[in-house]
Amino acid sequence: MPQITINGKPLSFDKGQTILQVALNNGIEIPHYCYHPGLSIVANCRICLAEVWAPNPKTGQLELIPKLMPTCQTTCGEGQVVYTDSPKAIQNQKAVMEYLLINHPVDCPVCDQAGECYLQDYAYQYGRGSSRFTEDKIKQPKKDVGPHVLLYSDRCIMCTRCVRFTREVTGTGELMVDGRGAAEQIDVFPGLALNNELSANVVDICPVGALLDKDFLFQQRVWFLEKTPSIDGITASGDNISIEHRNGTIYRVKPRTNLEVNKWWITDEVRYGWKHVHSDQRIIMPLIRGEEPFDAGEAALAYEEAYEAINDRLGQSKHIALMVSPMLSCEDAYLLATYVLGIDPKAALAVGPVPVSGQDKTYAGFKVVSEKAPNARGVRRVLQKLTGSRNLMEYDAFIAHLASDATIDSIIFTGNYPSEWATSGLVNAIESRKGRFVLLIDTLRNRLCDRADVILPGATWAEKSGTFENINNRLQSFARAIEAIDYTKSEAQIALDLIAFRSGEDQHPVAFDAQRVRAAMADVHGLAEMVRDVHHPPVEQESHSDMQMVEL
Ligand code: SF4
Ligand code: FES
C-alpha cells in the first residue's frame, strides 16, 4: 500500500484519499471547518492548510511545494511528507482564526453551540490570546429561515456547508450566499423557507453557532447532557440516533453516523419524534375498570391488583388473542408471546397496525421511509418463530378474526404509538362481542382505554433497551436513555412480572435484561440471528455529562 508521512507518522492510504481524510482516520487532528465527509470539497476556510513535501518525479528528491496546501482537497501521493505543525502551518492557522474572529460577536455565554463549537475549540488550540482588532465589528441580523432553524448571521464563518447540504443532499437549494467580502451572508432565496424534510441537519453540520435548532434554543448547556446511542423509534428507517437527556428529560435527538444506514443525517420527523415521551397524555399508573384510580404512592399496590385481575381472568380463559404492536422491540414481543402461549398454547397472535404515510424517498443515498413503525419485521420474525406453522395475523385479518371467533374470551392489546392508533373497525369488533376481558398495555390515552378492563402503563422506546429490525432487515440494538417515566414499565418487564405472578414467584420478579432475553431467543427457539446478527452501537458512543449543576 502507498505511504504518506504526516507530522512524522508514516501512514498507508488508498488511492484518491485526501491528506485530511487519512489524518482523521488515523487520529491525527487537522483543524477544518468547510470539509464535511458527506459534502463536496470547496477548500474555502483555509484553516487545514499544511506544508507538503513531494518527491520530484525525475530525481526522486523531496521538494517543498512552495505554497501551503489545503489538506482537505489535496490527494495523497506516494512518499509525500506533510507537516501541519511547522511554523508556516501554525502561522496560517493563527491567521485564519484571527480573521474569522474579527467580526464574530464572541457571545459564547449566550450561544447554544458553546461546548460543541469548532470555533471555540480551535480558538483555544490555534487562536491568539487577545484581539488586535479595535474597530467596530460588522453586525448582521438574526433570521428565521425555516420552521425548525434560526440563523444568527454574525456568528457565521461562511464555510458554506449548509448551502452545499441543501444543494447536494436534499436538492432543494433553499440557502445561498448573498453579498461579497465582509458583507457576505447566508440567506434563504426570496420567498423560500428552509422547510425540506431534512432541514435541521444544517444545525448539526454548522461548525459554529450560526444555525440553531428552535426546539433546543436556550434549553440546556450541552455539557450537562448525557448521550445514549439509540435507534429511530418512530419509523422503520433504523436510523442511528443519539438521545440527549438530563435528569430523566429528553432535550434533543441527533443523528449518529452510520454509513451503512443513515450516513450523517436524520429526518426532522425522527429528530422531533420523541415529544410524546413527555406528553401529558401518558398513561402512568395501572388502572382497573370499576375501581378508583390509584394514588401516586400506591404504585406497588396498583400493579399487584392489576396483575391479580389479569391472572384470574386469563387463567379462566378458553382462548386468548394477543396483538403485538410493531412499535415494540423484539424482546417485548418475545416475552409477551411467551407469557400468553404459556397459558393458551393455541392463542391467536397478530401484529398491530403498521402505519404508512406517503412513499419512500431517497436523497443522495439517504432514504426517508414511509413506514411509520420501527419493528414490524422484528415482531413478525419473533411471533412467526413462536407460533411455528400457525398463521400469524396482520391487523385487518385480526379485526375480522375477533369479530368472527366466538371462542376468544380475552384479548391483549399493545400500542406504544406516538398518536391515536385504534381504528373504529377494531373498536367495533370488540364491541360486537360483549363480556370479553380486554387488557391494554399502552403509553398514551386512546379510544381503547374506555373499553379496557385493565390498563397497564407501557414505557416508550427511549425508556427501555431492546432490538429493532429495520426496513432492510437489519437488526440493531438500542440502549435505555432515561428511566421509565412515573410508574410505567417496558412491555418486556410487564411480561416477566406476569410470568412470575402466574408461577407464584412474584416475590422474586426477574429484572429485564435485553442481552439475556436475546440469548434465550437464540438458545430455546432457534432465533440464532438475535445473537449472531444484531448490530450494537460502539460502547464509546454512550457519554455522560462533563459537569453537574451545583445547587446553591
Ligand atoms: S451558517 Fe454555519 S454552516 Fe452555514 S456557512 Fe455559516 S458557518 Fe457554515
Ligand atoms: S477544511 Fe480545508 S480549506 Fe476548509
XYZ file of C-alpha atoms and ligand atoms in Angstrom:
564
model
C 0.000 0.000 0.000
C 1.312 3.512 -0.772
C 2.532 5.538 2.166
C 2.483 9.143 3.280
C 4.097 10.702 6.357
C 2.043 13.191 8.390
C 3.798 15.003 11.236
C 6.472 12.283 11.304
C 3.983 9.385 11.334
C 4.090 7.003 8.328
C 0.579 6.068 7.201
C -0.914 3.928 4.430
C -3.565 5.378 2.154
C -5.952 4.313 -0.589
C -5.708 5.955 -3.972
C -7.866 9.086 -4.108
C -7.918 9.732 -0.365
C -7.101 13.257 0.725
C -4.434 14.110 3.300
C -7.142 15.262 5.734
C -9.118 12.029 5.411
C -6.043 9.902 6.078
C -5.065 12.090 9.038
C -8.561 11.967 10.594
C -8.845 8.205 10.032
C -5.597 7.777 11.947
C -6.386 10.040 14.859
C -4.262 12.983 13.718
C -6.181 16.176 14.182
C -6.021 18.800 11.465
C -8.330 21.776 12.076
C -11.057 22.055 9.452
C -14.338 23.914 9.034
C -15.609 23.658 5.470
C -14.752 19.979 4.951
C -17.546 17.522 5.707
C -17.338 13.892 4.580
C -20.899 13.987 3.239
C -20.450 17.100 1.100
C -18.370 18.267 -1.859
C -14.947 19.759 -1.140
C -14.622 23.524 -1.613
C -11.484 24.328 0.433
C -12.681 27.814 1.308
C -11.993 28.124 5.041
C -8.199 27.637 4.634
C -7.522 26.507 8.191
C -6.475 22.991 7.172
C -3.507 24.210 5.129
C -0.257 22.300 5.642
C 3.322 22.234 4.417
C 3.653 19.433 1.852
C 6.893 17.934 0.509
C 6.568 15.696 -2.539
C 9.163 13.580 -4.388
C 10.300 15.104 -7.675
C 9.223 12.536 -10.316
C 12.540 12.969 -12.178
C 15.074 12.975 -9.353
C 13.101 11.305 -6.594
C 14.278 14.085 -4.255
C 11.759 15.516 -1.786
C 10.838 19.073 -2.698
C 8.722 21.576 -0.786
C 5.586 22.692 -2.611
C 6.034 26.468 -2.361
C 2.523 27.286 -1.134
C 0.722 25.754 1.816
C -1.706 23.138 0.511
C -5.348 22.569 1.621
C -5.221 19.075 3.117
C -8.986 18.622 2.593
C -8.527 18.955 -1.164
C -5.032 17.583 -1.805
C -4.938 13.881 -2.550
C -2.196 11.789 -1.010
C 0.794 10.837 -3.167
C 3.376 8.107 -2.606
C 6.232 9.383 -0.459
C 4.677 12.735 0.424
C 5.736 14.292 3.719
C 3.217 16.609 5.378
C 3.606 18.977 8.310
C 0.586 20.566 9.956
C 2.735 21.667 12.886
C 5.533 23.509 11.066
C 5.996 27.245 11.841
C 4.459 28.179 8.490
C 1.387 25.946 9.009
C 0.887 27.205 12.556
C 1.213 30.819 11.394
C -1.580 30.166 8.882
C -3.819 28.524 11.479
C -3.421 31.539 13.760
C -4.030 33.980 10.902
C -7.219 32.195 9.836
C -8.507 32.142 13.401
C -7.764 35.832 13.841
C -9.534 36.625 10.573
C -12.620 34.549 11.435
C -12.946 36.206 14.822
C -12.644 39.790 13.546
C -16.393 40.205 13.110
C -17.541 37.335 15.290
C -19.532 38.588 18.308
C -17.768 36.137 20.682
C -21.066 35.710 22.515
C -20.312 32.188 23.727
C -22.054 32.684 27.109
C -25.427 33.025 25.365
C -24.751 30.691 22.421
C -26.317 27.208 22.274
C -23.282 25.885 20.397
C -20.903 26.683 23.265
C -19.273 23.465 24.389
C -19.513 21.804 20.965
C -18.279 24.673 18.772
C -15.321 24.239 16.447
C -14.635 27.966 16.578
C -14.317 27.768 20.358
C -12.176 24.638 20.219
C -9.840 25.953 17.548
C -9.629 29.407 19.160
C -8.379 27.601 22.246
C -5.893 25.454 20.312
C -4.828 27.686 17.437
C -6.030 31.200 18.281
C -4.362 34.251 19.811
C -4.849 35.154 23.434
C -6.156 38.625 22.620
C -7.654 40.512 19.695
C -5.752 43.201 17.787
C -8.961 44.408 16.159
C -10.128 47.662 17.715
C -12.587 48.835 15.048
C -16.339 48.273 15.223
C -17.487 44.787 14.278
C -19.943 44.387 11.422
C -23.309 43.491 12.881
C -25.566 41.140 10.990
C -29.180 40.158 11.625
C -30.767 37.096 13.188
C -33.032 35.389 10.672
C -35.903 32.957 10.966
C -35.057 30.763 7.971
C -37.478 27.878 8.424
C -39.845 26.042 10.768
C -37.018 24.481 12.751
C -33.974 26.667 12.140
C -32.750 30.116 13.163
C -29.718 31.820 11.598
C -27.529 34.091 13.714
C -25.675 35.609 10.765
C -22.895 37.335 12.651
C -21.640 34.026 14.066
C -21.310 32.544 10.555
C -17.830 31.794 9.200
C -19.047 31.265 5.610
C -17.918 27.667 5.374
C -20.958 27.042 3.082
C -21.610 23.585 4.493
C -25.307 24.485 4.908
C -25.620 25.772 1.342
C -23.970 22.651 -0.060
C -26.257 20.452 2.072
C -29.392 21.925 0.529
C -27.924 21.638 -2.959
C -26.203 18.264 -2.769
C -28.190 16.215 -0.252
C -31.795 17.428 -0.323
C -31.551 19.036 -3.758
C -33.926 21.735 -2.554
C -31.389 24.596 -2.673
C -33.160 26.965 -0.286
C -29.926 28.502 1.032
C -27.449 30.780 -0.730
C -24.525 33.111 -0.146
C -25.696 36.706 -0.511
C -23.261 39.624 -0.956
C -19.487 39.666 -1.133
C -16.485 40.209 1.122
C -17.141 41.288 4.688
C -20.840 41.831 3.805
C -21.383 38.184 2.829
C -24.339 36.475 4.480
C -26.116 33.166 4.289
C -29.783 33.591 3.461
C -32.793 31.802 2.024
C -33.765 32.695 -1.519
C -36.584 35.280 -1.527
C -39.939 33.644 -0.956
C -38.409 30.329 0.126
C -38.156 28.815 3.595
C -35.757 26.129 4.732
C -38.530 23.588 5.170
C -37.368 20.394 3.491
C -37.852 17.195 5.495
C -34.165 17.027 6.447
C -33.849 20.726 7.239
C -32.476 20.556 10.778
C -29.369 18.639 9.661
C -27.889 22.035 8.787
C -27.808 22.760 12.526
C -25.660 19.662 13.090
C -23.213 20.434 10.303
C -22.810 24.139 11.075
C -19.412 24.122 12.804
C -20.271 27.245 14.806
C -23.419 28.594 16.473
C -24.835 30.314 13.400
C -27.592 27.810 12.638
C -29.622 26.885 15.690
C -32.439 24.471 16.416
C -35.525 26.401 17.551
C -36.693 23.431 19.554
C -33.466 23.335 21.589
C -32.934 27.103 21.779
C -31.727 28.079 25.274
C -32.976 24.772 26.714
C -29.736 23.361 28.110
C -25.992 23.844 28.177
C -24.672 20.902 26.206
C -22.105 19.908 28.834
C -24.936 18.893 31.165
C -26.408 16.441 28.635
C -25.890 12.692 28.631
C -25.883 10.942 25.256
C -27.319 7.477 24.779
C -26.961 5.688 21.437
C -30.351 4.634 20.153
C -32.314 3.731 17.029
C -35.175 5.616 15.395
C -38.256 4.514 17.330
C -40.778 6.269 15.086
C -40.243 4.904 11.575
C -38.833 1.738 10.004
C -35.642 3.513 8.902
C -33.421 2.087 11.642
C -31.629 5.436 11.611
C -28.899 5.606 14.221
C -29.587 8.378 16.700
C -28.234 9.763 19.921
C -30.810 10.649 22.581
C -29.525 13.581 24.618
C -31.091 13.918 28.041
C -30.670 15.132 31.567
C -32.323 14.095 34.821
C -34.894 11.941 33.037
C -35.882 14.558 30.451
C -35.030 14.322 26.759
C -33.797 17.600 25.278
C -32.840 16.672 21.751
C -32.146 13.858 19.312
C -29.173 13.969 16.951
C -28.031 11.621 14.182
C -25.261 9.109 14.882
C -23.052 8.490 11.874
C -23.583 5.074 10.316
C -22.522 4.863 6.685
C -24.496 1.629 6.201
C -27.800 3.104 7.381
C -28.384 6.840 7.661
C -24.899 8.206 6.846
C -24.746 11.511 8.781
C -28.400 12.512 8.593
C -31.886 12.041 10.055
C -35.237 13.479 9.012
C -36.933 16.191 11.035
C -39.664 13.631 11.729
C -37.167 11.382 13.515
C -35.396 14.315 15.181
C -38.558 15.649 16.804
C -40.437 12.336 17.017
C -39.793 11.890 20.750
C -42.221 14.528 22.029
C -44.861 12.000 23.053
C -42.412 10.590 25.611
C -43.126 13.614 27.813
C -46.777 14.063 26.787
C -49.319 14.867 29.494
C -51.470 12.169 27.859
C -49.125 9.422 29.079
C -50.728 6.562 30.980
C -48.637 6.481 34.128
C -50.377 4.107 36.547
C -52.218 0.765 36.244
C -55.985 1.208 36.052
C -58.667 -1.370 36.767
C -62.163 -0.791 35.438
C -64.670 -0.122 38.193
C -62.005 0.714 40.752
C -60.899 4.136 41.939
C -57.689 5.324 40.266
C -54.640 4.652 42.421
C -52.711 7.480 44.064
C -49.084 8.235 43.312
C -47.913 6.418 46.445
C -49.818 3.229 45.589
C -47.943 2.048 42.509
C -46.894 -1.295 44.014
C -50.462 -1.996 45.126
C -51.817 -0.912 41.749
C -49.543 -3.358 39.928
C -50.343 -6.159 42.346
C -54.087 -5.726 41.958
C -53.818 -5.348 38.202
C -51.644 -8.478 37.879
C -54.073 -10.388 40.071
C -57.043 -9.350 37.933
C -55.164 -10.292 34.765
C -54.017 -13.602 36.188
C -57.562 -14.505 37.285
C -59.215 -13.630 34.006
C -56.586 -15.062 31.666
C -56.348 -18.201 33.810
C -60.074 -18.855 33.211
C -59.933 -18.046 29.514
C -60.761 -20.602 26.871
C -58.937 -18.784 24.139
C -56.667 -15.696 24.217
C -55.783 -13.251 21.446
C -52.616 -11.123 21.596
C -51.876 -8.157 19.332
C -48.227 -7.127 19.439
C -47.588 -3.610 18.233
C -44.844 -3.020 15.634
C -43.691 -0.205 17.945
C -42.421 -2.808 20.425
C -38.979 -4.380 20.479
C -38.219 -7.991 19.556
C -37.647 -8.705 23.258
C -41.046 -7.232 24.222
C -42.741 -9.352 21.545
C -40.924 -12.498 22.612
C -41.726 -12.199 26.322
C -45.369 -11.187 25.817
C -45.949 -14.078 23.415
C -44.112 -16.491 25.732
C -46.404 -15.435 28.574
C -49.598 -15.806 26.546
C -48.613 -19.105 24.901
C -47.776 -20.418 28.361
C -51.471 -20.017 29.253
C -53.051 -20.791 25.887
C -50.702 -22.656 23.500
C -53.204 -22.052 20.689
C -53.537 -18.317 21.355
C -54.269 -16.144 18.300
C -51.255 -13.907 17.669
C -51.267 -10.811 15.488
C -49.136 -7.819 14.554
C -50.648 -4.398 15.274
C -51.341 -1.812 12.582
C -48.295 -0.678 10.621
C -48.870 2.984 9.688
C -47.684 4.099 6.260
C -47.552 7.713 5.117
C -46.739 8.697 1.534
C -43.954 6.909 -0.320
C -40.293 6.133 0.335
C -37.931 8.850 -0.916
C -34.203 8.827 -1.456
C -31.914 11.855 -1.051
C -28.241 11.445 -2.011
C -28.208 7.837 -0.773
C -30.254 8.665 2.344
C -33.686 7.045 2.497
C -36.821 8.533 4.047
C -39.132 5.617 4.715
C -42.912 5.799 4.571
C -43.450 3.020 7.108
C -44.035 4.654 10.486
C -43.234 1.817 12.887
C -39.725 0.720 13.871
C -40.111 -3.027 14.215
C -42.879 -4.650 12.178
C -40.333 -7.094 10.722
C -38.801 -7.941 14.081
C -42.204 -8.575 15.690
C -43.237 -10.806 12.761
C -39.919 -12.654 12.898
C -40.295 -13.463 16.602
C -44.004 -14.295 16.584
C -43.722 -16.464 13.498
C -40.998 -18.480 15.164
C -43.029 -18.909 18.348
C -46.253 -19.858 16.567
C -44.492 -22.313 14.238
C -46.614 -23.240 11.276
C -49.680 -21.387 12.567
C -50.874 -18.346 10.767
C -49.640 -15.030 12.177
C -52.315 -12.440 11.536
C -51.871 -8.915 10.273
C -54.073 -6.189 11.742
C -57.020 -6.330 9.305
C -57.235 -10.112 9.483
C -57.053 -9.847 13.269
C -60.029 -7.476 13.402
C -62.044 -9.897 11.265
C -60.932 -12.791 13.451
C -62.017 -11.002 16.640
C -65.429 -10.404 15.147
C -65.877 -13.976 13.931
C -64.230 -16.187 16.567
C -66.650 -16.520 19.480
C -64.204 -18.704 21.454
C -61.883 -15.756 22.125
C -62.753 -14.509 25.581
C -59.614 -12.486 26.449
C -57.721 -10.007 24.288
C -54.411 -8.312 24.998
C -53.581 -5.164 23.039
C -50.272 -3.332 22.971
C -49.844 0.120 21.436
C -46.887 2.408 22.132
C -47.712 4.548 19.086
C -46.959 8.288 19.220
C -50.617 9.100 18.431
C -54.099 7.511 18.307
C -53.863 4.100 16.657
C -57.012 2.075 17.379
C -59.262 2.212 14.327
C -63.039 2.292 14.584
C -63.039 -1.149 12.919
C -61.163 -2.522 15.896
C -63.426 -0.821 18.424
C -66.495 -2.193 16.600
C -65.001 -5.695 16.562
C -64.520 -5.522 20.324
C -67.983 -4.107 20.879
C -69.554 -6.792 18.692
C -68.978 -9.413 21.367
C -69.605 -8.354 24.931
C -68.138 -9.916 28.022
C -64.595 -10.375 26.759
C -61.739 -9.431 29.033
C -59.602 -6.675 27.482
C -56.097 -5.878 28.711
C -54.462 -2.798 27.210
C -50.732 -2.158 27.638
C -50.116 1.274 26.192
C -48.338 4.606 26.555
C -50.812 7.347 25.536
C -54.502 7.589 26.386
C -56.581 6.484 23.399
C -60.050 5.273 22.479
C -59.405 1.706 23.684
C -58.914 2.991 27.240
C -62.684 3.287 27.669
C -63.179 -0.347 26.709
C -60.255 -1.957 28.584
C -60.829 -3.893 31.805
C -57.228 -3.396 32.901
C -54.755 -0.830 31.582
C -51.023 -1.139 32.211
C -48.702 1.811 31.520
C -46.027 0.932 28.956
C -42.651 2.627 28.534
C -41.597 4.196 25.239
C -38.503 3.017 23.393
C -36.449 5.821 24.948
C -37.160 4.339 28.377
C -36.074 0.774 27.643
C -33.496 -1.282 25.818
C -34.147 -3.770 23.042
C -33.757 -4.595 19.380
C -35.486 -3.283 16.262
C -35.363 -4.727 12.757
C -35.496 -2.024 10.117
C -36.946 -1.949 6.617
C -33.795 -3.620 5.243
C -33.977 -6.444 7.821
C -31.073 -5.026 9.770
C -31.295 -5.934 13.464
C -29.989 -3.174 15.733
C -29.944 -2.931 19.498
C -30.623 0.253 21.418
C -29.947 1.255 24.987
C -32.279 2.789 27.554
C -31.794 6.558 27.568
C -33.959 7.644 30.501
C -35.624 5.857 33.413
C -39.200 4.760 32.712
C -41.396 7.763 33.457
C -43.523 7.706 36.615
C -44.840 4.154 37.168
C -44.529 2.919 33.593
C -42.723 -0.307 32.688
C -41.474 -1.827 29.470
C -43.786 -4.431 27.967
C -40.956 -6.935 28.428
C -40.819 -6.205 32.159
C -44.610 -6.440 32.436
C -44.494 -9.849 30.718
C -41.736 -11.035 33.079
C -43.758 -9.816 36.078
C -46.868 -11.621 34.822
C -44.922 -14.834 34.213
C -43.589 -14.608 37.782
C -47.058 -13.820 39.154
C -48.584 -16.797 37.390
C -45.969 -19.184 38.726
C -46.294 -17.801 42.255
C -42.776 -16.368 42.058
C -43.960 -12.791 42.243
C -41.858 -12.097 45.311
C -38.784 -12.585 43.132
C -39.583 -10.960 39.783
C -36.842 -11.120 37.183
C -35.424 -7.766 36.042
C -35.489 -7.438 32.269
C -32.102 -7.734 30.585
C -32.212 -7.414 26.782
C -28.992 -9.343 26.205
C -30.165 -12.279 28.308
C -33.509 -12.376 26.516
C -31.798 -12.365 23.106
C -29.643 -15.278 24.250
C -32.792 -17.149 25.342
C -34.427 -16.488 21.970
C -31.383 -17.959 20.238
C -30.975 -20.958 22.564
C -34.562 -22.009 23.142
C -36.287 -21.004 19.943
C -33.606 -21.192 17.292
C -33.615 -17.444 16.703
C -29.836 -17.524 16.340
C -29.870 -14.224 14.467
C -30.919 -12.469 17.691
C -27.381 -13.056 18.919
C -25.446 -13.500 15.688
C -26.751 -10.651 13.536
C -27.623 -7.844 15.920
C -25.608 -4.659 15.375
C -24.724 -2.922 18.615
C -23.633 0.715 18.935
C -19.944 1.167 19.754
C -19.502 1.448 23.517
C -17.771 4.827 23.290
C -20.922 6.366 21.802
C -22.501 6.423 25.257
C -21.378 9.572 27.019
C -22.093 11.206 30.301
C -22.238 14.868 31.092
C -18.970 16.681 31.707
C -20.357 18.675 34.572
C -23.045 18.570 37.201
C -25.085 21.576 38.215
C -24.313 22.587 41.785
C -27.403 23.861 43.548
C -26.507 26.799 45.785
S -24.338 29.203 8.695
Fe -22.930 27.693 9.574
S -22.852 26.049 8.040
Fe -23.723 27.847 7.029
S -21.966 28.878 6.108
Fe -22.272 29.820 8.105
S -20.927 28.680 9.477
Fe -21.149 27.457 7.634
S -11.238 22.339 5.618
Fe -9.721 22.619 4.141
S -9.998 24.605 3.453
Fe -11.647 24.292 4.858
